[in-house]
mmCIF file of C-alpha atoms in Angstrom:
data_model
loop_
_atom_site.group_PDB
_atom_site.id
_atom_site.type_symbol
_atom_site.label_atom_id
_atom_site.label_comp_id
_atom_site.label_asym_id
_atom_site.label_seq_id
_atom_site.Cartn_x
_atom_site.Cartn_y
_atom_site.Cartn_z
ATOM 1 C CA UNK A 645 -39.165 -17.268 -10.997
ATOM 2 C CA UNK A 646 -40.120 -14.693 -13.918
ATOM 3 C CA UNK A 647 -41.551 -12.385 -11.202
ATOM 4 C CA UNK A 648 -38.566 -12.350 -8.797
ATOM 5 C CA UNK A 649 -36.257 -11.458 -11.833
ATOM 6 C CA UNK A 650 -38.206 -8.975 -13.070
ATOM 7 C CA UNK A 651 -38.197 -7.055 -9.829
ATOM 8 C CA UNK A 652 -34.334 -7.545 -8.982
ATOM 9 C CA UNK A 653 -34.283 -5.570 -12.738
ATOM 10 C CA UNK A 654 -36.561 -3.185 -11.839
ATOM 11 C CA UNK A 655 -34.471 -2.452 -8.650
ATOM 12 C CA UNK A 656 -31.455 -2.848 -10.178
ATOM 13 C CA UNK A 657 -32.459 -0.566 -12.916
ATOM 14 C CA UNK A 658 -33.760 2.132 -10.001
ATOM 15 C CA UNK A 659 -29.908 2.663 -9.329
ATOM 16 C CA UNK A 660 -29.019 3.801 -12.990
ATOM 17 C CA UNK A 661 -29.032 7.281 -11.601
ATOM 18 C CA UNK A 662 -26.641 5.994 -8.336
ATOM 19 C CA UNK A 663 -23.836 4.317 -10.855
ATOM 20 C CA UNK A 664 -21.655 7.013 -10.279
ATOM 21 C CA UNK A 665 -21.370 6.041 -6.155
ATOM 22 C CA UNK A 666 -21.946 2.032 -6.861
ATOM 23 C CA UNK A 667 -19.092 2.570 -8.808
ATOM 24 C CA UNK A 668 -16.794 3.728 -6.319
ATOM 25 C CA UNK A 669 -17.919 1.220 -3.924
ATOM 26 C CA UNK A 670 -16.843 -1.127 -6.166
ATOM 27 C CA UNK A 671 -13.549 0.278 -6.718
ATOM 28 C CA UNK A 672 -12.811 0.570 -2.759
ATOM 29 C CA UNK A 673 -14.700 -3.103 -2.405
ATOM 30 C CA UNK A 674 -11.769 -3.929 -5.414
ATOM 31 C CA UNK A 675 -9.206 -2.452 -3.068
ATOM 32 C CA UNK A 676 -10.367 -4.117 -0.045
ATOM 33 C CA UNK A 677 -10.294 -7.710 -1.873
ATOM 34 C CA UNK A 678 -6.490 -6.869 -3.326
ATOM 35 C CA UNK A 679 -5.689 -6.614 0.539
ATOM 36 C CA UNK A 680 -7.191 -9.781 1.758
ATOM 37 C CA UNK A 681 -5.054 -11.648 -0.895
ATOM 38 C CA UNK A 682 -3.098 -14.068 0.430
ATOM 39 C CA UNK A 683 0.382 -12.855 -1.203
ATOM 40 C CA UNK A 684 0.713 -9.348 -3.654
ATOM 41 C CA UNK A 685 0.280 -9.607 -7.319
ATOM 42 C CA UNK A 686 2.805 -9.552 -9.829
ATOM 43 C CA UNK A 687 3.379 -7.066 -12.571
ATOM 44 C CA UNK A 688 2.499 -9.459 -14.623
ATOM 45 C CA UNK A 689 -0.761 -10.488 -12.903
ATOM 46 C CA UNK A 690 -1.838 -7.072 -12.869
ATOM 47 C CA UNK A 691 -1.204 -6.624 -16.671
ATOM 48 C CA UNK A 692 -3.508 -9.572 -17.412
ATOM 49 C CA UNK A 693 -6.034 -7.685 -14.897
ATOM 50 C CA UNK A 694 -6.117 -4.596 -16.661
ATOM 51 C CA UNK A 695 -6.501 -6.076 -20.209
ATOM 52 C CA UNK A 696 -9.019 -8.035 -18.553
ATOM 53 C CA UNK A 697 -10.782 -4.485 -17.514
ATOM 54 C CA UNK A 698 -10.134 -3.115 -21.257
ATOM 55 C CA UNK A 699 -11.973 -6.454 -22.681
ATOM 56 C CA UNK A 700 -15.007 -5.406 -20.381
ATOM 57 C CA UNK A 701 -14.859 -1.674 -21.335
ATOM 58 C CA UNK A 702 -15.191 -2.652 -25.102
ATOM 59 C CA UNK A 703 -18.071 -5.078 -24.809
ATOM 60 C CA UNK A 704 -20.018 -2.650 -22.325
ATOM 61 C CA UNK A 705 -21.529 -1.018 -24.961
ATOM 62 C CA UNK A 706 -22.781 -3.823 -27.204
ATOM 63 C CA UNK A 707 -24.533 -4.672 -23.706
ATOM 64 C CA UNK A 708 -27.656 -4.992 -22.924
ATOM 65 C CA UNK A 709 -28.860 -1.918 -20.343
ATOM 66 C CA UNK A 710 -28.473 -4.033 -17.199
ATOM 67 C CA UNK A 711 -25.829 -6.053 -18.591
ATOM 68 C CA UNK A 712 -23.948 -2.786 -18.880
ATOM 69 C CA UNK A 713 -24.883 -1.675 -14.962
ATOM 70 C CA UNK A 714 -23.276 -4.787 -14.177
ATOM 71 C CA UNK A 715 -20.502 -5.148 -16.773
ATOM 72 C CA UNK A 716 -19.452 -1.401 -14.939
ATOM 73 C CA UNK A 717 -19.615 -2.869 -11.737
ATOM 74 C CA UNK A 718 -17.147 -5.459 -12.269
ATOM 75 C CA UNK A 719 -14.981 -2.911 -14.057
ATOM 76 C CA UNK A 720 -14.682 -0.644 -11.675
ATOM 77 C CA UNK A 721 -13.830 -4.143 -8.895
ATOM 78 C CA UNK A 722 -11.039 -4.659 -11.376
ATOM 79 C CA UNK A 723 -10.016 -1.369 -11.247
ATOM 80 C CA UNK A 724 -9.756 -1.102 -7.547
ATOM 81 C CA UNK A 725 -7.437 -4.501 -7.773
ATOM 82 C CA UNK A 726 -4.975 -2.844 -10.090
ATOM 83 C CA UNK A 727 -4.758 0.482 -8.513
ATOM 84 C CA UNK A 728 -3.814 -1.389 -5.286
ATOM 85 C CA UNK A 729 -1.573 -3.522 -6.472
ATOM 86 C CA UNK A 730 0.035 -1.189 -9.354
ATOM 87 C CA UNK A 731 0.627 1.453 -5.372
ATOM 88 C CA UNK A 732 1.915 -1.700 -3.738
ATOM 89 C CA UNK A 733 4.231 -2.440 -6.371
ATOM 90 C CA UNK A 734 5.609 1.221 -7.175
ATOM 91 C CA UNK A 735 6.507 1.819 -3.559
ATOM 92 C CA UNK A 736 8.003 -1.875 -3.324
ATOM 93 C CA UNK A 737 12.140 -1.191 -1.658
ATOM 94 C CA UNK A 738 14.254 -3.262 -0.465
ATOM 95 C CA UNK A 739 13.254 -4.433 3.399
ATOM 96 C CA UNK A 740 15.702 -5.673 6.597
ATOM 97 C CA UNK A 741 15.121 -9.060 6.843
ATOM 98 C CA UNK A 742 17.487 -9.499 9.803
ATOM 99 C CA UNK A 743 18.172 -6.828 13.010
ATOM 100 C CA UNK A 744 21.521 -4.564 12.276
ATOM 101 C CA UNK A 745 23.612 -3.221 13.979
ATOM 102 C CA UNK A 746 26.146 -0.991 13.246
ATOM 103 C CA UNK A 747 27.139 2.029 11.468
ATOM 104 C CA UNK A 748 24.317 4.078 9.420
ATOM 105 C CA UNK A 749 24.748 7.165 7.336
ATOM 106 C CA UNK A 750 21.544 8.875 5.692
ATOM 107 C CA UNK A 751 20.105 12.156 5.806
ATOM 108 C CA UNK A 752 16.769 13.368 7.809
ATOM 109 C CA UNK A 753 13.566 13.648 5.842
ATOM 110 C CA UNK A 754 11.793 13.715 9.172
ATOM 111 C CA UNK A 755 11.690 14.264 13.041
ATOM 112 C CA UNK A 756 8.794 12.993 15.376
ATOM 113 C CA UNK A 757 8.090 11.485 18.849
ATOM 114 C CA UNK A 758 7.525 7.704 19.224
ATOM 115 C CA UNK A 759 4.870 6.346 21.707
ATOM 116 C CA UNK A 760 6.711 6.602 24.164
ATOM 117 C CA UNK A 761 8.042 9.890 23.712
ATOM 118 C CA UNK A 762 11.567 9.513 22.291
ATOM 119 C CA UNK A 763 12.911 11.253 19.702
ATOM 120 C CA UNK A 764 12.978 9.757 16.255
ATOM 121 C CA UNK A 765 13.960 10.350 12.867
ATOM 122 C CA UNK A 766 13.666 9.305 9.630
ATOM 123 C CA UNK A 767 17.036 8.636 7.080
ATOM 124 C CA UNK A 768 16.666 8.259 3.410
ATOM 125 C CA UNK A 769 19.518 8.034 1.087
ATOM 126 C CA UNK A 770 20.730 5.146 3.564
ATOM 127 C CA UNK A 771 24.201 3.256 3.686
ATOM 128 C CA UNK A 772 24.256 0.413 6.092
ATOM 129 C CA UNK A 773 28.014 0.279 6.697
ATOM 130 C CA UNK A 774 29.032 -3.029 4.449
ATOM 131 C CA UNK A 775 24.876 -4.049 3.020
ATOM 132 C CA UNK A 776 25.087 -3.672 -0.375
ATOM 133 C CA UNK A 777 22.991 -0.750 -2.178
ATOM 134 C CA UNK A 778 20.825 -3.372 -3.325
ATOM 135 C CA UNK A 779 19.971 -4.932 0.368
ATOM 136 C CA UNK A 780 19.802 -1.627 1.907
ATOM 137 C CA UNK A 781 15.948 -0.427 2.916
ATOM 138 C CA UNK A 782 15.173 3.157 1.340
ATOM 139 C CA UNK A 783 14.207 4.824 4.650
ATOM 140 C CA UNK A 784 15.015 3.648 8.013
ATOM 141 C CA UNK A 785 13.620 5.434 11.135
ATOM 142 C CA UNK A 786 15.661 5.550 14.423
ATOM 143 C CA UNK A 787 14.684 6.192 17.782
ATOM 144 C CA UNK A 788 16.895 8.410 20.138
ATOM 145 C CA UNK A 789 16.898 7.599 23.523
ATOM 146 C CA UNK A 790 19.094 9.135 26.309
ATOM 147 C CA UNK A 791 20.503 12.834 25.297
ATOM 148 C CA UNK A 792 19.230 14.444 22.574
ATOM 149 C CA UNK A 793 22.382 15.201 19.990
ATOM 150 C CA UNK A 794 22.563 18.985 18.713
ATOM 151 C CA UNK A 795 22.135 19.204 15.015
ATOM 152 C CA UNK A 796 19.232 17.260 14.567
ATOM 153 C CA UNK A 797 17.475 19.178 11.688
ATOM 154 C CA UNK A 798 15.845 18.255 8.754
ATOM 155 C CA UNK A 799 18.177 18.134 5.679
ATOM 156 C CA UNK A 800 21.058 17.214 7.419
ATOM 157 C CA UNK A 801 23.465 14.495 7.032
ATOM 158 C CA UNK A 802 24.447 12.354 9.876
ATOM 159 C CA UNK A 803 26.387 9.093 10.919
ATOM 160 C CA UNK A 804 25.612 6.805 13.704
ATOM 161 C CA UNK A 805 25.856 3.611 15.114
ATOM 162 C CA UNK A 806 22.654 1.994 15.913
ATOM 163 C CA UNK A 807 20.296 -1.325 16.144
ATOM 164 C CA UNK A 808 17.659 -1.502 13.363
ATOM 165 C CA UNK A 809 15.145 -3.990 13.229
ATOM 166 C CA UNK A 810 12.391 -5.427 10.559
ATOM 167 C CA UNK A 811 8.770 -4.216 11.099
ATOM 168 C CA UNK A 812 6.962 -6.463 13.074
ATOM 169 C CA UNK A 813 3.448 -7.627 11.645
ATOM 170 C CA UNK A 814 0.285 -7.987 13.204
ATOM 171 C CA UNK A 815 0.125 -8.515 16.908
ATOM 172 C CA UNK A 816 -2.804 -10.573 17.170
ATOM 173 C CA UNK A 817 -4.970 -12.056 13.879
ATOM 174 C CA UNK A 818 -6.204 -9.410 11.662
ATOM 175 C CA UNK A 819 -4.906 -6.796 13.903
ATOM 176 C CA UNK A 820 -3.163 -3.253 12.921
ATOM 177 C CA UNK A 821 -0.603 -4.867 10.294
ATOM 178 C CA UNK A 822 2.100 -2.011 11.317
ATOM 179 C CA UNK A 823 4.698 -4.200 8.758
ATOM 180 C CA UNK A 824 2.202 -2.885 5.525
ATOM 181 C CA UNK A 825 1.917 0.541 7.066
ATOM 182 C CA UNK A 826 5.805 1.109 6.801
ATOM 183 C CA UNK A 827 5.285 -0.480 3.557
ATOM 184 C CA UNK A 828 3.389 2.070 2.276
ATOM 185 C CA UNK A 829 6.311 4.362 3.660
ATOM 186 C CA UNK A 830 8.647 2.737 2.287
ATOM 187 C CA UNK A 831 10.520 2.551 5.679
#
């Protein structure tokens, strides 16, 4: 039992030199975890996280050497968990629960092609005719189908009537989860 431990320590202690890239794999492996969660952390629960993380940076160095290696390690996991959910969080807006339909008044931040070739664009600074402010997403992106209306430039306020729908979320298990992409977008 002495003998195994001893060389785990010795290869362990081989890697000293590599903490610098272990560390990072931690971080993403951190990152990677805070996605798997079943349901986003709070504010809160990310506080307690990164006090957690400050507790471990100020016992690091009373450590002993591999103790430290390791006491890093799980640092930089921690890290990876707040950094994910502290970007989740700070891009959090208000989503459509419910398809829309009706009038919508924003101003283009973007213009692109969807799969299938139709024009779309993307509003910010969005009124959904009688939502509330506080109901009403930050970006919505509409797709133009049929003839292309002049004035569609960048910058540019415009009114329309149109059908808006929630993201949809994964298509099969663990697929492409296109609902936490437009997250991220805040669309």
């Amino acid at each position: 039992m002495v003998k195994t431990s001893l060389s785990v320590s010795k290869v362990f202690l081989a890697q000293r030199d590599q903490m610098f890239h272990w560390f990072t794999v931690c971080f993403g492996g951190g990152i990677g975890v805070y996605f798997l969660l079943p349901r986003d952390l709070s504010w809160f629960e990310i506080c307690v996280l990164g006090l957690c993380c400050a507790v471990v940076l100020l016992l690091i160095a009373s450590l002993p050497v591999i103790s430290q290696m390791c006491a890093t390690l799980l640092l930089a996991f921690l890290l990876g968990i707040c950094a994910a959910g502290v970007r989740t969080l700070s891009v959090a807006a208000p989503i459509l629960g419910w398809p829309y339909y009706g009038d919508v008044q924003g101003r283009i931040v973007a213009v692109d092609r969807s799969a299938n070739d139709a024009l779309r664009i993307t509003l910010e600074q969005v009124s959904l005719g009688k939502i509330s402010k506080a109901r009403t997403p930050k970006r919505v992106r509409i797709a133009l189908y049929g003839a292309i209306p002049q004035g569609v430039l960048i910058g540019r306020l415009i009114q329309t009537e149109a059908f808006l729908m929630p993201p949809q979320g994964p298509a099969e298990p663990d697929g492409f989860d296109f609902q936490r992409y437009i997250w991220f977008q805040q669309i």
